[in-house]
GROMACS .gro file of C-alpha atoms in nm:
model
  166
    1MET     CA    1  -5.663  13.890   6.097
    2SER     CA    2  -5.766  13.563   5.930
    3PHE     CA    3  -5.843  13.531   5.560
    4LYS     CA    4  -6.212  13.490   5.639
    5GLU     CA    5  -6.215  13.800   5.861
    6THR     CA    6  -6.031  13.998   5.594
    7VAL     CA    7  -6.282  13.895   5.329
    8ALA     CA    8  -6.573  13.998   5.554
    9ARG     CA    9  -6.407  14.332   5.632
   10VAL     CA   10  -6.339  14.411   5.263
   11TYR     CA   11  -6.694  14.307   5.171
   12ARG     CA   12  -6.843  14.538   5.434
   13GLU     CA   13  -6.610  14.826   5.351
   14HIS     CA   14  -6.694  14.791   4.984
   15ALA     CA   15  -7.069  14.794   5.060
   16ALA     CA   16  -7.022  15.107   5.271
   17THR     CA   17  -6.879  15.296   4.972
   18TYR     CA   18  -7.221  15.293   4.805
   19ALA     CA   19  -7.464  15.568   4.895
   20GLY     CA   20  -7.756  15.325   4.897
   21GLU     CA   21  -7.850  14.989   4.757
   22VAL     CA   22  -7.607  14.792   4.545
   23PRO     CA   23  -7.671  14.479   4.340
   24ARG     CA   24  -7.519  14.170   4.503
   25ALA     CA   25  -7.324  14.076   4.190
   26GLU     CA   26  -7.169  14.423   4.166
   27LEU     CA   27  -7.076  14.423   4.533
   28ILE     CA   28  -6.912  14.082   4.513
   29GLU     CA   29  -6.734  14.170   4.189
   30GLY     CA   30  -6.589  14.488   4.340
   31ALA     CA   31  -6.482  14.320   4.664
   32THR     CA   32  -6.328  14.034   4.465
   33ALA     CA   33  -6.126  14.280   4.257
   34SER     CA   34  -5.999  14.452   4.574
   35LEU     CA   35  -5.905  14.122   4.736
   36LEU     CA   36  -5.728  13.999   4.421
   37VAL     CA   37  -5.509  14.309   4.426
   38GLU     CA   38  -5.402  14.219   4.780
   39VAL     CA   39  -5.344  13.852   4.692
   40ARG     CA   40  -5.139  13.936   4.381
   41ALA     CA   41  -4.932  14.188   4.577
   42GLY     CA   42  -4.855  13.918   4.835
   43ARG     CA   43  -5.026  14.105   5.119
   44LEU     CA   44  -5.304  13.848   5.156
   45ALA     CA   45  -5.266  13.471   5.143
   46ILE     CA   46  -5.560  13.264   5.033
   47ASP     CA   47  -5.649  12.987   5.273
   48GLU     CA   48  -5.671  12.712   5.010
   49GLU     CA   49  -5.848  12.464   5.237
   50SER     CA   50  -6.113  12.721   5.331
   51ALA     CA   51  -6.157  12.817   4.965
   52ILE     CA   52  -6.206  12.451   4.868
   53ARG     CA   53  -6.449  12.395   5.157
   54ALA     CA   54  -6.646  12.706   5.059
   55ALA     CA   55  -6.671  12.584   4.699
   56LEU     CA   56  -6.784  12.240   4.820
   57MET     CA   57  -7.045  12.398   5.048
   58LYS     CA   58  -7.172  12.599   4.753
   59ALA     CA   59  -7.195  12.282   4.542
   60ASP     CA   60  -7.378  12.106   4.826
   61GLU     CA   61  -7.625  12.395   4.860
   62ALA     CA   62  -7.684  12.406   4.485
   63ASP     CA   63  -7.755  12.033   4.475
   64GLY     CA   64  -7.985  12.068   4.775
   65LYS     CA   65  -8.186  12.333   4.592
   66SER     CA   66  -8.198  12.113   4.282
   67ALA     CA   67  -8.358  11.827   4.475
   68ASP     CA   68  -8.703  11.988   4.478
   69ARG     CA   69  -8.684  12.052   4.106
   70ILE     CA   70  -8.588  11.690   4.039
   71ILE     CA   71  -8.871  11.557   4.257
   72ALA     CA   72  -9.111  11.785   4.069
   73LYS     CA   73  -8.977  11.660   3.735
   74ALA     CA   74  -9.028  11.300   3.849
   75ALA     CA   75  -9.376  11.369   3.987
   76ARG     CA   76  -9.515  11.586   3.709
   77GLY     CA   77  -9.336  11.467   3.400
   78GLU     CA   78  -9.344  11.819   3.253
   79VAL     CA   79  -8.972  11.798   3.187
   80PRO     CA   80  -8.836  11.446   3.159
   81LEU     CA   81  -8.573  11.322   3.401
   82VAL     CA   82  -8.230  11.252   3.261
   83ALA     CA   83  -7.958  11.032   3.408
   84ALA     CA   84  -7.757  11.340   3.514
   85ASP     CA   85  -8.046  11.438   3.745
   86LEU     CA   86  -7.978  11.125   3.946
   87ASP     CA   87  -7.616  11.231   4.006
   88VAL     CA   88  -7.742  11.522   4.218
   89VAL     CA   89  -7.668  11.485   4.589
   90VAL     CA   90  -7.981  11.489   4.806
   91THR     CA   91  -7.988  11.638   5.155
   92LEU     CA   92  -8.137  11.392   5.403
   93GLY     CA   93  -8.200  11.445   5.772
   94GLY     CA   94  -7.919  11.456   6.025
   95GLY     CA   95  -7.668  11.598   5.780
   96MET     CA   96  -7.668  11.284   5.568
   97ARG     CA   97  -7.633  11.294   5.188
   98LYS     CA   98  -7.671  11.051   4.897
   99THR     CA   99  -7.726  11.070   4.523
  100PHE     CA  100  -8.073  11.038   4.375
  101TRP     CA  101  -7.965  10.703   4.234
  102LEU     CA  102  -7.993  10.559   4.585
  103VAL     CA  103  -8.296  10.746   4.726
  104THR     CA  104  -8.563  10.523   4.884
  105ASN     CA  105  -8.919  10.567   5.017
  106ALA     CA  106  -8.777  10.612   5.366
  107ASP     CA  107  -8.543  10.885   5.237
  108VAL     CA  108  -8.830  11.075   5.074
  109ASP     CA  109  -9.035  11.043   5.394
  110GLN     CA  110  -8.737  11.176   5.589
  111MET     CA  111  -8.697  11.466   5.343
  112LEU     CA  112  -9.065  11.550   5.389
  113GLU     CA  113  -9.030  11.547   5.769
  114VAL     CA  114  -8.719  11.768   5.756
  115ARG     CA  115  -8.898  12.006   5.521
  116ASN     CA  116  -9.191  12.026   5.763
  117ARG     CA  117  -8.960  12.101   6.059
  118ASN     CA  118  -8.786  12.368   5.851
  119TYR     CA  119  -9.121  12.517   5.756
  120VAL     CA  120  -9.225  12.543   6.121
  121LYS     CA  121  -8.891  12.708   6.211
  122VAL     CA  122  -8.922  12.956   5.924
  123ARG     CA  123  -9.284  13.032   6.010
  124ASP     CA  124  -9.195  13.095   6.374
  125SER     CA  125  -8.891  13.298   6.274
  126PHE     CA  126  -9.108  13.511   6.045
  127ARG     CA  127  -9.356  13.578   6.325
  128GLU     CA  128  -9.074  13.690   6.555
  129PHE     CA  129  -8.916  13.901   6.279
  130ARG     CA  130  -9.251  14.065   6.208
  131MET     CA  131  -9.286  14.162   6.577
  132ASP     CA  132  -8.930  14.297   6.585
  133VAL     CA  133  -8.993  14.501   6.270
  134ALA     CA  134  -9.312  14.642   6.421
  135ALA     CA  135  -9.108  14.756   6.723
  136ILE     CA  136  -8.837  14.933   6.521
  137LEU     CA  137  -9.050  15.095   6.249
  138PRO     CA  138  -9.152  15.388   6.472
  139VAL     CA  139  -8.785  15.444   6.557
  140LEU     CA  140  -8.687  15.445   6.190
  141GLU     CA  141  -8.976  15.677   6.112
  142LYS     CA  142  -8.853  15.916   6.382
  143TYR     CA  143  -8.482  15.913   6.291
  144GLY     CA  144  -8.481  15.816   5.923
  145THR     CA  145  -8.206  15.553   5.922
  146PHE     CA  146  -8.070  15.281   6.147
  147GLY     CA  147  -7.747  15.475   6.181
  148ALA     CA  148  -7.918  15.794   6.290
  149ALA     CA  149  -8.137  15.600   6.534
  150PHE     CA  150  -7.834  15.425   6.680
  151GLU     CA  151  -7.643  15.750   6.725
  152ALA     CA  152  -7.946  15.912   6.892
  153GLY     CA  153  -7.991  15.620   7.132
  154GLY     CA  154  -8.311  15.501   6.967
  155PHE     CA  155  -8.233  15.133   7.029
  156PRO     CA  156  -8.384  14.949   7.199
  157PRO     CA  157  -8.712  15.123   7.127
  158ALA     CA  158  -8.875  15.300   7.419
  159THR     CA  159  -9.185  15.081   7.381
  160ILE     CA  160  -8.970  14.776   7.452
  161ILE     CA  161  -8.802  14.938   7.751
  162ASN     CA  162  -9.137  15.048   7.893
  163ARG     CA  163  -9.277  14.697   7.840
  164ALA     CA  164  -8.979  14.539   8.022
  165VAL     CA  165  -9.015  14.776   8.320
  166ALA     CA  166  -9.390  14.723   8.357
   0.00000   0.00000   0.00000
């Protein structure tokens, strides 16, 4: 089993130990502690390249989320921009990146277009999710939990099966 698969398995197993909801931070802290025991005992090797890539992806995502805040600061002047704001890496279309120091009109137009495409995808995804939820709510009402519904054969919902046959 790969390091990534092991991490996912420990994360899921740790979540399953809770009787209900668990705060994300607590879940990650507990799973981290369990994984560190395995690493320190020599039973689990950390994939250093994957760990570095994951940290870089997290930095990229954080900068991407900061871009809107920086544009708002520049547009509204409520909080003044500082030079460090311009060090933030901006997400452009097509997977391209650059720092705010080098952002042009064309880049901002491209960011707006990407944002619009993302909005349309999210809107459409929400509509589909809402329809899927409407289909499963009666099943959950009948059986109480996803697990109980699964074990009783409640999925896919009868309304979906009847619709597909008709």
